[in-house]
């Protein structure tokens, strides 16, 4: 292990002395500071901070990725080209230790630059937050009273400098309604008759294309089986429950839909909650807007709030909620009411409703974002070292860049090569599908332009599950079945792919002939 650290230390010293690293470090500083001081976003302070977090994170990850692949490809191939490798391998140092040391040195240098960049981003973002908003400037000039509420400052604290998670409303409790509906159906039509009608329909669909239709005796015999009756009753209950839920989701003019969110984290720091929703009227209004009334009440302290709004049709809307309306048990009671002036029913789908609530801190989010970026840099360093063990520097650098840009386009490539759904795939479709899926078993997706910048910009939490998925395996895929185990095994993370590439590089370098004895 001491020899590995010795090679890593030499790698760091060689890199620091090179102009290549200095140029990238200067570019990194200019991009982080320049973006923070020049870009204004949408003209608001919140937009300026979000634009800074987005662009600076993307540029940091992109520049460090380019630096890592170029440097990793150079350190090994340059030793072989300049024959410096002879003085190294002649010492009591294994070839695998040399490869690991080179990789560790590149990763250490990238980690130092990453820590400096992310620390600068955090400090500069906090500095931008201290600047006055438009309303605060008007207050300072005396144009507005001091007690005037500033929604921009509240949005900065509640939507940017936080780590929020999306929570879905609790499922509607319709079991009592389902039981009454089933009892009514069984009493009116008869349970046995409903079962026979369902079995008959299934047998007719199964015999479609045949000349012989099922007889009444065949239907009765099949419907009399206990396992068939049990399965049919479960299916009738499932369809009844689905129909009732769909009916409750359609709110008629003047009607209301109660929603409840449970197990919420206790709000702190005065951060407000954001209710994101989408309304789907059955008949589109000419204005493209639908009136809605949202009412929230805390039964413990009696606090309540309501807002009559004009929301765009089939578009996302946001309603901010005071954190004091959350009960001490972490429950939030919300009611949606369809305004009678709408003259149309509105469909409210639970999947279109989510509550953005605090789940962590902004600082923790920045740390986890840096960890994800470091894992990706470790893979790129391993790929560069791998190609440098058997290719010259220009070819190794080009191959490493191909890996980087293929990872950047990973999601697009996989979506573009999906097997067609509405037409029969041909041999070329199957070939492209197999090649892409086979390549991405070893090549990870590297969404440098979106992740983790989008999470920092939107104030959404980067969970430990996401970090685990990037490092090793995604625990969210596990559901206790063998199929989920196969998905977890085939979808192993970028960190494991880095170790795999490093192992392949060590094996290739171990078997390479560095010199030939001539007599």
PDB file of N, CA and C in Angstrom, residues 1 14-15 83 135 145-146 154 167 195 218 228 327 338 370 380 395 409 484-485 501:
ATOM      1  N   UNK A   1       0.825  -1.206   0.000  1.00  0.00           N
ATOM      2  CA  UNK A   1       0.000   0.000   0.000  1.00  0.00           C
ATOM      3  C   UNK A   1       0.864   1.263   0.000  1.00  0.00           C
ATOM      4  N   UNK A  14       3.682  15.635 -10.377  1.00  0.00           N
ATOM      5  CA  UNK A  14       3.892  15.825 -11.813  1.00  0.00           C
ATOM      6  C   UNK A  14       2.754  16.639 -12.435  1.00  0.00           C
ATOM      7  N   UNK A  15       1.542  16.366 -12.001  1.00  0.00           N
ATOM      8  CA  UNK A  15       0.387  17.068 -12.570  1.00  0.00           C
ATOM      9  C   UNK A  15       0.376  18.537 -12.176  1.00  0.00           C
ATOM     10  N   UNK A  83       9.854   6.107 -21.896  1.00  0.00           N
ATOM     11  CA  UNK A  83      10.618   5.008 -21.290  1.00  0.00           C
ATOM     12  C   UNK A  83      10.946   5.257 -19.812  1.00  0.00           C
ATOM     13  N   UNK A 135     -38.122  44.144  -3.666  1.00  0.00           N
ATOM     14  CA  UNK A 135     -38.990  44.684  -2.613  1.00  0.00           C
ATOM     15  C   UNK A 135     -38.159  45.244  -1.467  1.00  0.00           C
ATOM     16  N   UNK A 145     -43.883  49.919   3.105  1.00  0.00           N
ATOM     17  CA  UNK A 145     -43.768  49.835   4.569  1.00  0.00           C
ATOM     18  C   UNK A 145     -42.886  48.666   4.977  1.00  0.00           C
ATOM     19  N   UNK A 146     -42.239  48.727   6.144  1.00  0.00           N
ATOM     20  CA  UNK A 146     -41.332  47.649   6.576  1.00  0.00           C
ATOM     21  C   UNK A 146     -42.025  46.303   6.737  1.00  0.00           C
ATOM     22  N   UNK A 154     -38.923  34.776   0.636  1.00  0.00           N
ATOM     23  CA  UNK A 154     -39.476  33.516   1.125  1.00  0.00           C
ATOM     24  C   UNK A 154     -39.212  32.386   0.130  1.00  0.00           C
ATOM     25  N   UNK A 167     -43.890  14.499  -1.875  1.00  0.00           N
ATOM     26  CA  UNK A 167     -44.771  13.578  -1.159  1.00  0.00           C
ATOM     27  C   UNK A 167     -46.120  13.530  -1.861  1.00  0.00           C
ATOM     28  N   UNK A 195     -70.889 -13.693 -11.019  1.00  0.00           N
ATOM     29  CA  UNK A 195     -69.719 -14.543 -11.258  1.00  0.00           C
ATOM     30  C   UNK A 195     -69.858 -15.269 -12.585  1.00  0.00           C
ATOM     31  N   UNK A 218     -71.261 -25.462 -19.252  1.00  0.00           N
ATOM     32  CA  UNK A 218     -69.818 -25.258 -19.108  1.00  0.00           C
ATOM     33  C   UNK A 218     -69.526 -24.037 -18.240  1.00  0.00           C
ATOM     34  N   UNK A 228     -61.900 -20.351  -8.926  1.00  0.00           N
ATOM     35  CA  UNK A 228     -62.421 -19.424  -9.927  1.00  0.00           C
ATOM     36  C   UNK A 228     -63.302 -18.372  -9.269  1.00  0.00           C
ATOM     37  N   UNK A 327     -49.598  19.759  11.358  1.00  0.00           N
ATOM     38  CA  UNK A 327     -49.838  19.388  12.750  1.00  0.00           C
ATOM     39  C   UNK A 327     -48.566  18.857  13.394  1.00  0.00           C
ATOM     40  N   UNK A 338     -63.975  22.846  -6.395  1.00  0.00           N
ATOM     41  CA  UNK A 338     -64.208  23.311  -7.757  1.00  0.00           C
ATOM     42  C   UNK A 338     -65.192  24.472  -7.714  1.00  0.00           C
ATOM     43  N   UNK A 370     -21.437  16.786  -4.700  1.00  0.00           N
ATOM     44  CA  UNK A 370     -20.000  16.617  -4.916  1.00  0.00           C
ATOM     45  C   UNK A 370     -19.586  15.161  -4.893  1.00  0.00           C
ATOM     46  N   UNK A 380     -14.048   8.020 -14.932  1.00  0.00           N
ATOM     47  CA  UNK A 380     -13.336   8.581 -16.079  1.00  0.00           C
ATOM     48  C   UNK A 380     -11.829   8.438 -15.915  1.00  0.00           C
ATOM     49  N   UNK A 395      -4.362   8.580 -29.048  1.00  0.00           N
ATOM     50  CA  UNK A 395      -5.427   7.584 -29.222  1.00  0.00           C
ATOM     51  C   UNK A 395      -6.132   7.319 -27.897  1.00  0.00           C
ATOM     52  N   UNK A 409     -24.484  11.176 -23.686  1.00  0.00           N
ATOM     53  CA  UNK A 409     -25.647  10.911 -24.532  1.00  0.00           C
ATOM     54  C   UNK A 409     -26.322   9.592 -24.191  1.00  0.00           C
ATOM     55  N   UNK A 484     -35.998  -8.434  -9.607  1.00  0.00           N
ATOM     56  CA  UNK A 484     -35.387  -7.197  -9.119  1.00  0.00           C
ATOM     57  C   UNK A 484     -33.911  -7.401  -8.809  1.00  0.00           C
ATOM     58  N   UNK A 485     -33.539  -8.608  -8.351  1.00  0.00           N
ATOM     59  CA  UNK A 485     -32.126  -8.888  -8.099  1.00  0.00           C
ATOM     60  C   UNK A 485     -31.322  -8.847  -9.395  1.00  0.00           C
ATOM     61  N   UNK A 501     -13.111  -1.215 -14.624  1.00  0.00           N
ATOM     62  CA  UNK A 501     -12.176  -0.666 -15.610  1.00  0.00           C
ATOM     63  C   UNK A 501     -10.753  -0.647 -15.073  1.00  0.00           C
TER      64      UNK A 501
END
